[in-house]
Coordinates of C-alpha atoms in Angstrom, one line a residue:
Chain M
M728 CA -15.3 132.5 6.2
A729 CA -13.4 135.8 6.5
K730 CA -15.6 138.8 6.2
G731 CA -13.2 140.5 3.8
E732 CA -14.0 138.0 1.1
V733 CA -17.4 139.4 0.4
K734 CA -18.2 143.1 -0.1
L735 CA -21.4 144.7 -1.3
L736 CA -21.4 148.2 -2.8
G737 CA -24.8 149.8 -2.2
S738 CA -27.0 152.2 -0.4
W739 CA -29.8 151.7 2.1
P740 CA -32.7 153.1 0.0
S741 CA -32.1 151.1 -3.1
P742 CA -34.5 148.2 -3.7
Y743 CA -31.9 146.6 -6.1
V744 CA -29.3 146.6 -3.3
M745 CA -31.8 145.1 -1.0
R746 CA -32.2 142.1 -3.3
A747 CA -28.5 141.3 -2.9
R748 CA -28.6 141.8 0.9
I749 CA -31.6 139.6 1.4
A750 CA -29.9 136.9 -0.7
L751 CA -26.7 137.1 1.4
N752 CA -28.8 137.0 4.6
L753 CA -30.7 134.0 3.4
K754 CA -27.4 132.2 2.9
S755 CA -26.0 133.6 6.2
V756 CA -23.0 135.1 4.4
E757 CA -21.0 137.6 6.3
Y758 CA -20.2 140.6 4.2
E759 CA -18.9 144.1 4.4
F760 CA -21.4 146.7 3.3
L761 CA -19.9 149.7 1.6
E762 CA -22.4 152.5 1.5
E763 CA -22.3 154.8 -1.5
K764 CA -23.1 158.4 -0.9
L765 CA -26.0 160.0 -2.8
G766 CA -24.7 161.9 -5.8
V767 CA -21.1 160.8 -5.5
K768 CA -19.8 157.6 -7.1
S769 CA -16.8 156.1 -5.3
E770 CA -13.6 155.1 -7.2
L771 CA -14.3 151.5 -6.3
L772 CA -17.8 151.6 -7.8
L773 CA -16.5 153.2 -11.0
K774 CA -13.7 150.6 -11.2
S775 CA -16.0 147.6 -10.4
N776 CA -18.9 148.5 -12.7
P777 CA -17.4 150.7 -15.5
V778 CA -20.2 149.8 -17.9
H779 CA -23.2 150.9 -15.8
K780 CA -21.6 152.7 -12.8
K781 CA -24.5 151.5 -10.7
I782 CA -25.1 149.8 -7.4
P783 CA -25.4 147.0 -6.3
V784 CA -22.0 145.5 -7.0
L785 CA -21.0 142.3 -5.3
L786 CA -17.3 141.8 -4.8
H787 CA -16.4 138.2 -4.1
H788 CA -12.6 137.7 -3.7
S789 CA -12.4 141.1 -5.4
K790 CA -14.2 139.9 -8.5
P791 CA -17.1 142.2 -9.3
I792 CA -20.6 140.9 -10.1
C793 CA -23.1 143.5 -11.3
E794 CA -26.9 143.7 -11.9
S795 CA -29.1 142.8 -8.9
L796 CA -30.8 139.6 -10.3
V797 CA -27.5 138.4 -11.7
I798 CA -26.0 138.9 -8.2
V799 CA -28.9 137.0 -6.6
Q800 CA -28.4 134.0 -8.9
Y801 CA -24.7 134.1 -8.3
I802 CA -25.2 134.0 -4.6
D803 CA -27.6 131.2 -4.9
E804 CA -25.2 129.1 -7.0
V805 CA -22.0 129.8 -5.0
W806 CA -23.5 129.3 -1.5
S807 CA -25.3 126.2 -2.6
S808 CA -25.4 124.6 0.8
G809 CA -27.6 127.3 2.1
P810 CA -31.4 127.4 1.5
A811 CA -32.2 127.5 -2.3
I812 CA -33.3 130.9 -3.6
L813 CA -34.3 129.7 -7.1
P814 CA -36.6 126.6 -7.2
S815 CA -35.0 123.4 -8.5
D816 CA -37.5 122.6 -11.2
P817 CA -36.7 124.2 -14.6
Y818 CA -40.3 125.3 -15.3
D819 CA -40.7 126.8 -11.8
R820 CA -37.4 128.7 -12.4
A821 CA -38.7 129.9 -15.7
V822 CA -41.9 131.2 -14.1
A823 CA -39.9 133.0 -11.3
R824 CA -37.5 134.5 -13.9
F825 CA -40.5 135.6 -16.1
W826 CA -42.2 137.5 -13.2
A827 CA -38.9 139.0 -12.0
S828 CA -38.3 140.3 -15.5
Y829 CA -41.9 141.6 -15.6
V830 CA -41.3 143.4 -12.3
D831 CA -38.2 145.1 -13.6
E832 CA -39.4 146.0 -17.1
K833 CA -43.0 146.9 -16.5
F834 CA -44.0 147.1 -12.9
F835 CA -41.2 149.1 -11.3
P836 CA -41.0 151.8 -14.0
A837 CA -44.8 152.4 -13.4
L838 CA -44.4 152.3 -9.6
R839 CA -41.4 154.7 -9.7
A840 CA -43.4 157.3 -11.5
L841 CA -46.2 157.4 -8.9
P842 CA -44.6 159.4 -6.1
M843 CA -43.4 161.9 -8.7
A844 CA -46.9 162.6 -10.1
Q845 CA -48.0 166.1 -9.4
G846 CA -51.7 166.9 -9.2
K847 CA -54.8 164.7 -9.0
E848 CA -55.1 163.8 -12.7
A849 CA -51.5 162.9 -13.1
M850 CA -51.6 160.8 -10.0
E851 CA -54.7 158.9 -11.2
A852 CA -53.1 158.3 -14.5
A853 CA -49.9 157.1 -12.8
M854 CA -51.8 154.8 -10.5
H855 CA -53.6 152.9 -13.3
P856 CA -50.6 150.8 -14.5
V857 CA -49.5 150.2 -11.0
K858 CA -52.9 148.8 -10.0
E859 CA -52.9 146.7 -13.1
G860 CA -49.5 145.3 -12.3
L861 CA -50.5 144.5 -8.8
A862 CA -53.5 142.6 -10.1
L863 CA -51.3 140.5 -12.3
L864 CA -48.9 139.8 -9.4
E865 CA -51.8 138.9 -7.2
D866 CA -52.8 136.4 -9.8
A867 CA -49.3 135.1 -10.1
Y868 CA -49.2 134.7 -6.3
A869 CA -52.5 132.8 -6.4
N870 CA -51.3 130.5 -9.2
H871 CA -47.8 129.7 -8.0
S872 CA -47.5 130.1 -4.3
K873 CA -48.9 126.6 -3.5
G874 CA -50.6 127.9 -0.4
G875 CA -47.8 130.4 0.5
P876 CA -47.1 132.4 2.4
F877 CA -44.4 133.2 -0.1
F878 CA -44.3 133.2 -3.9
G879 CA -41.9 130.3 -3.4
G880 CA -44.4 128.5 -1.2
G881 CA -43.2 127.7 2.4
Q882 CA -39.8 129.3 1.8
I883 CA -38.9 132.7 0.6
S884 CA -37.5 132.5 -2.9
Y885 CA -36.3 134.4 -6.0
L886 CA -39.6 136.1 -6.9
D887 CA -40.2 137.1 -3.3
V888 CA -36.8 138.8 -3.3
A889 CA -37.2 140.3 -6.8
F890 CA -40.6 141.8 -6.1
G891 CA -40.6 142.3 -2.3
C892 CA -37.7 144.7 -2.4
F893 CA -40.2 147.2 -3.9
L894 CA -42.5 147.1 -0.9
G895 CA -40.6 150.2 0.5
V896 CA -41.5 152.3 -2.5
I897 CA -45.0 150.8 -2.5
R898 CA -45.5 151.9 1.0
V899 CA -44.2 155.4 0.3
S900 CA -46.5 155.7 -2.7
E901 CA -49.4 154.6 -0.5
K902 CA -48.5 157.3 2.0
V903 CA -48.2 160.0 -0.6
T904 CA -51.3 159.2 -2.5
G905 CA -53.5 158.1 0.5
V906 CA -54.4 154.9 -1.5
A907 CA -53.8 151.4 -0.1
L908 CA -52.3 149.8 -3.3
I909 CA -51.9 146.5 -1.5
N910 CA -55.0 145.7 0.6
E911 CA -57.2 142.9 1.9
H912 CA -60.0 143.6 -0.7
T913 CA -58.3 143.9 -4.1
T914 CA -55.0 142.0 -3.3
P915 CA -55.7 139.7 -0.3
G916 CA -52.9 137.3 -1.3
L917 CA -50.3 140.1 -1.6
A918 CA -51.5 141.7 1.6
G919 CA -50.7 138.6 3.6
W920 CA -47.5 138.0 1.7
A921 CA -46.2 141.6 2.3
E922 CA -46.5 141.2 6.0
E923 CA -44.7 137.8 6.0
F924 CA -42.0 139.1 3.7
C925 CA -41.2 142.2 5.7
A926 CA -41.1 140.2 9.0
H927 CA -38.7 137.6 7.6
P928 CA -35.4 137.6 9.4
A929 CA -33.5 138.0 6.1
V930 CA -35.5 141.1 5.2
E931 CA -36.5 143.0 8.4
D932 CA -33.1 144.7 8.9
V933 CA -32.7 145.8 5.3
M934 CA -36.2 147.0 4.5
P935 CA -36.1 150.7 4.9
D936 CA -38.4 152.5 7.4
T937 CA -41.2 154.1 5.4
D938 CA -40.9 157.6 6.9
K939 CA -37.1 157.6 6.3
L940 CA -37.6 156.4 2.7
T941 CA -40.4 159.0 2.1
E942 CA -38.1 161.8 3.2
F943 CA -35.3 160.4 0.9
I944 CA -37.6 160.2 -2.1
N945 CA -38.8 163.7 -1.5
R946 CA -35.2 164.8 -1.4
I947 CA -34.6 163.2 -4.8
I948 CA -37.7 164.8 -6.3
K949 CA -36.6 168.2 -5.1
M950 CA -33.0 167.6 -6.4
K951 CA -34.5 166.6 -9.8
S952 CA -36.8 169.6 -10.0
Q953 CA -33.9 172.0 -9.2
S954 CA -31.5 170.7 -11.8
P955 CA -33.4 169.4 -14.8
N956 CA -31.2 167.6 -17.4
Chain Y
M32 CA -51.3 113.0 -19.4
A33 CA -49.8 116.2 -20.9
E34 CA -48.3 115.8 -24.4
E35 CA -44.5 115.3 -24.6
G36 CA -44.0 117.5 -27.6
V37 CA -42.2 120.8 -27.9
K38 CA -43.9 123.6 -29.8
L39 CA -42.5 127.0 -30.7
Y40 CA -44.6 130.0 -31.7
G41 CA -42.4 132.3 -33.6
F42 CA -42.0 134.9 -36.4
W43 CA -39.6 134.3 -39.3
L44 CA -37.9 137.7 -38.8
S45 CA -37.8 137.9 -35.0
P46 CA -34.3 137.5 -33.7
F47 CA -35.9 136.5 -30.4
S48 CA -37.8 133.5 -31.7
R49 CA -34.7 132.6 -33.9
R50 CA -32.7 132.4 -30.7
V51 CA -34.9 129.8 -29.4
E52 CA -34.7 127.8 -32.6
L53 CA -30.9 128.0 -32.4
A54 CA -30.9 126.7 -28.8
L55 CA -33.3 123.8 -29.7
K56 CA -31.1 122.9 -32.7
I57 CA -27.9 123.0 -30.6
K58 CA -29.6 120.6 -28.2
G59 CA -30.9 118.4 -31.0
V60 CA -34.5 118.8 -29.7
E61 CA -37.3 118.2 -32.2
Y62 CA -40.0 120.7 -32.2
E63 CA -43.1 121.8 -34.0
Y64 CA -42.8 125.3 -35.3
I65 CA -45.9 127.6 -35.7
E66 CA -45.4 130.8 -37.7
E67 CA -47.3 133.7 -36.2
D68 CA -48.6 136.6 -38.3
L69 CA -47.8 139.5 -35.9
Q70 CA -50.3 141.7 -37.6
N71 CA -53.0 139.2 -36.9
K72 CA -52.0 137.3 -33.7
S73 CA -53.5 133.9 -33.2
P74 CA -55.9 133.2 -30.2
E75 CA -53.4 130.7 -29.0
L76 CA -50.6 133.3 -28.8
L77 CA -52.8 135.7 -26.9
Q78 CA -53.9 132.9 -24.6
Y79 CA -50.3 131.7 -23.9
N80 CA -48.7 135.2 -23.6
P81 CA -51.5 137.5 -22.4
I82 CA -49.2 140.0 -20.8
H83 CA -46.7 140.7 -23.6
K84 CA -48.6 139.2 -26.6
K85 CA -45.3 138.4 -28.2
V86 CA -43.2 135.6 -29.7
P87 CA -41.4 133.5 -28.9
V88 CA -43.6 131.2 -26.9
L89 CA -42.3 127.7 -26.0
I90 CA -44.7 125.0 -25.0
H91 CA -43.1 121.9 -23.4
N92 CA -45.3 119.1 -21.9
G93 CA -48.2 121.6 -21.9
K94 CA -46.2 124.2 -19.9
V95 CA -45.8 127.7 -21.4
I96 CA -42.5 129.6 -21.2
V97 CA -42.1 133.1 -22.6
E98 CA -39.3 135.7 -22.9
S99 CA -36.4 134.6 -25.0
Q100 CA -33.7 134.6 -22.4
V101 CA -35.9 132.8 -19.9
I102 CA -36.6 130.2 -22.6
L103 CA -32.9 129.8 -23.3
E104 CA -32.1 129.0 -19.7
Y105 CA -35.1 126.7 -19.5
I106 CA -33.9 124.8 -22.6
D107 CA -30.4 124.6 -21.1
E108 CA -31.7 123.2 -17.8
T109 CA -34.0 120.8 -19.4
W110 CA -31.8 119.2 -22.1
K111 CA -28.4 118.7 -20.6
E112 CA -26.3 117.9 -23.8
N113 CA -24.2 120.7 -25.4
P114 CA -24.5 123.1 -22.6
I115 CA -25.2 126.7 -23.5
M116 CA -24.5 128.4 -20.1
P117 CA -21.0 128.1 -18.6
Q118 CA -20.6 125.8 -15.6
D119 CA -18.7 128.1 -13.3
P120 CA -21.0 130.5 -11.3
Y121 CA -18.8 133.5 -11.9
E122 CA -18.7 132.8 -15.7
R123 CA -22.5 132.4 -15.6
A124 CA -22.9 135.7 -13.9
I125 CA -20.7 137.3 -16.6
A126 CA -22.7 135.7 -19.4
R127 CA -26.0 136.9 -17.9
F128 CA -24.6 140.4 -17.5
W129 CA -23.6 140.6 -21.1
A130 CA -26.8 139.1 -22.4
K131 CA -28.7 141.8 -20.5
F132 CA -26.4 144.5 -21.8
I133 CA -27.0 143.4 -25.4
D134 CA -30.8 143.4 -25.1
E135 CA -31.3 146.3 -22.8
K136 CA -28.5 148.7 -23.7
F137 CA -26.8 147.8 -27.0
F138 CA -29.7 146.9 -29.3
P139 CA -32.0 149.7 -28.2
S140 CA -29.2 152.3 -28.7
F141 CA -28.5 150.8 -32.1
R142 CA -32.1 150.9 -33.2
K143 CA -32.4 154.6 -32.2
A144 CA -29.1 155.4 -33.9
I145 CA -30.3 153.7 -37.2
L146 CA -33.9 154.9 -37.1
G147 CA -33.6 158.2 -35.2
G148 CA -34.6 161.5 -36.6
E149 CA -32.1 164.3 -37.0
T150 CA -32.2 165.6 -33.4
E151 CA -29.7 164.2 -31.1
V152 CA -28.8 161.4 -33.5
E153 CA -25.1 162.1 -33.3
K154 CA -25.3 161.6 -29.5
V155 CA -27.0 158.2 -30.0
I156 CA -24.6 157.1 -32.6
E157 CA -21.7 157.9 -30.2
E158 CA -23.4 155.9 -27.5
T159 CA -23.9 152.9 -29.8
K160 CA -20.2 153.0 -30.8
E161 CA -19.2 153.1 -27.2
N162 CA -21.3 150.1 -26.6
L163 CA -19.7 148.4 -29.6
K164 CA -16.2 149.2 -28.2
I165 CA -17.2 147.6 -24.9
L166 CA -18.4 144.4 -26.7
E167 CA -15.1 144.3 -28.8
K168 CA -13.2 144.2 -25.5
V169 CA -15.3 141.4 -24.2
L170 CA -14.6 139.3 -27.4
E171 CA -10.9 140.0 -27.4
G172 CA -8.8 136.8 -27.5
K173 CA -11.8 134.6 -27.8
N174 CA -13.3 132.6 -30.7
F175 CA -16.8 133.3 -29.6
F176 CA -18.4 135.1 -26.5
G177 CA -18.8 131.6 -25.1
G178 CA -15.1 130.8 -25.6
E179 CA -14.1 128.1 -28.0
R180 CA -17.7 127.3 -28.8
I181 CA -20.9 129.4 -29.1
G182 CA -22.7 129.9 -25.8
F183 CA -25.5 131.9 -24.2
V184 CA -24.2 135.3 -25.1
D185 CA -23.5 134.3 -28.7
I186 CA -27.1 133.1 -29.1
V187 CA -28.4 136.4 -27.6
A188 CA -26.0 138.3 -29.8
N189 CA -27.7 137.1 -33.0
T190 CA -29.1 140.6 -33.1
I191 CA -25.5 142.0 -33.4
A192 CA -24.2 139.4 -35.9
Y193 CA -27.1 139.5 -38.3
W194 CA -29.9 141.9 -37.5
V195 CA -27.6 144.9 -37.2
F196 CA -26.5 144.3 -40.8
L197 CA -30.0 143.8 -42.0
F198 CA -31.0 147.2 -40.4
Q199 CA -27.9 148.8 -41.8
E200 CA -28.6 147.7 -45.3
A201 CA -32.3 148.6 -45.1
A202 CA -31.5 152.1 -43.7
E203 CA -28.4 152.6 -45.9
K204 CA -26.5 153.7 -42.8
E205 CA -23.5 152.0 -41.2
I206 CA -22.5 152.0 -37.6
L207 CA -20.9 148.6 -37.0
T208 CA -18.1 148.8 -39.6
E209 CA -14.6 147.5 -40.1
E210 CA -13.8 150.0 -37.3
F211 CA -14.7 147.0 -35.1
P212 CA -12.5 144.3 -36.5
I213 CA -13.0 141.8 -33.7
L214 CA -16.8 142.0 -33.9
C215 CA -16.6 141.7 -37.7
N216 CA -14.4 138.7 -37.5
W217 CA -16.7 137.1 -35.0
K218 CA -19.7 137.9 -37.1
D219 CA -18.2 136.2 -40.2
K220 CA -17.6 133.0 -38.2
Y221 CA -21.1 133.3 -36.7
I222 CA -23.1 133.6 -39.8
N223 CA -21.2 130.7 -41.4
H224 CA -21.5 128.4 -38.4
N225 CA -23.2 125.2 -39.6
I226 CA -26.0 125.3 -37.1
I227 CA -26.5 129.0 -36.8
K228 CA -26.8 129.6 -40.6
E229 CA -29.9 127.4 -40.6
T230 CA -31.6 129.9 -38.2
L231 CA -30.9 133.1 -40.1
P232 CA -33.8 134.5 -42.1
P233 CA -33.2 135.0 -45.9
K234 CA -31.3 138.3 -46.4
D235 CA -33.1 139.9 -49.3
K236 CA -36.5 139.2 -48.0
S237 CA -35.5 140.5 -44.6
V238 CA -33.9 143.7 -46.0
S239 CA -37.0 144.4 -48.1
F240 CA -39.2 143.9 -45.1
F241 CA -37.2 146.4 -43.0
R242 CA -36.9 148.9 -45.8
A243 CA -40.7 149.0 -46.1
R244 CA -41.1 149.2 -42.4
F245 CA -38.6 152.1 -42.0
A246 CA -40.3 153.9 -44.9
Q247 CA -43.6 153.5 -43.2
S248 CA -42.5 154.9 -39.9
K249 CA -40.8 157.8 -41.6
A250 CA -44.0 158.6 -43.5
S251 CA -46.1 158.5 -40.3
S252 CA -43.8 160.7 -38.2

């Protein structure tokens, strides 16, 4: 397949973009990665996603698909000869979708606030919902992974992609707070899973380096504090 | 062996549980309906949905499914007649995109615009109208969001077709007006659709309920 058929608008730090890249990698789809610059939205992005003006945007035969989990499902359905990303059973799919939705609506907003928290009290307050969320996800892993190592069992699947993309930010938060959010004691399942996930060939090249991501997040925090709006 | 039945825990005025009823009716699936008192949630509800503690909750063959859009896709994948989602992957992506937009962008902006206090309310009303303009364009040239027949987005858009108008009447404030002729036309077809109209809660009772609720939140703010 010609490379020009599939393009992905994104940026290296974005966990949402990572979801799309992992999905494309899982299906061995060749694609052109168009890196958006921080603070400047390209014409192509504004044209392809006029409603949200956000990355990732998948362009397939120039048709735009937006919203990371919508993109992942699209990739799964179009390249159906590759390994399945969503499970085949409707109930298993519902479980995966439920947890992906939980990660987006509850877990990541809490996680995102953590590196921003200034001072010991604020940090502890910010940590609480994150730890709660990880406990729930540890439970989900225990209940659904059927022995693992992935949420999808033996193969990486939808929920692995939906949640695993946040491991970069989790690691940055661990570095900044000095607290091991995922660890052998409180989240043994997730600890093993995180290692397997990051080492997976579809993931390892697109998971950002923790130091590089820490530097990037610090830059964002600085930018935000200098121009409050 | 797990029971074969389908059970739905819902609330008469929740658009989210009404969506699930609509999907089940479209598919011709028989189900047992259990009305929840949201002020006094049943132990079953709290057991089945411990994280969000919300309706709707669907039980099928002893399996629990929550979150209305997740339930809709589950229903569509389990009972194949009268498909709700389009077949084509690109069309499916578009449907999921708009369903997300309606629940995550449109309705929250509309709620804020209707209920909001005086500060910044003009800005939110503008944002809501922009969102309505976007939705008008999506509907242009179509009978329903799903095309000739109602589909996934139409089911999710029950909030727009009906609850928007309940809120507007209760708050005595209008945002979705004749200024949006395509949406109004769609809404008229929608609320008179033979299956959909069975799933709409009674207007007067609903408006009274919201009126009281809005007055309560004003009083406590």
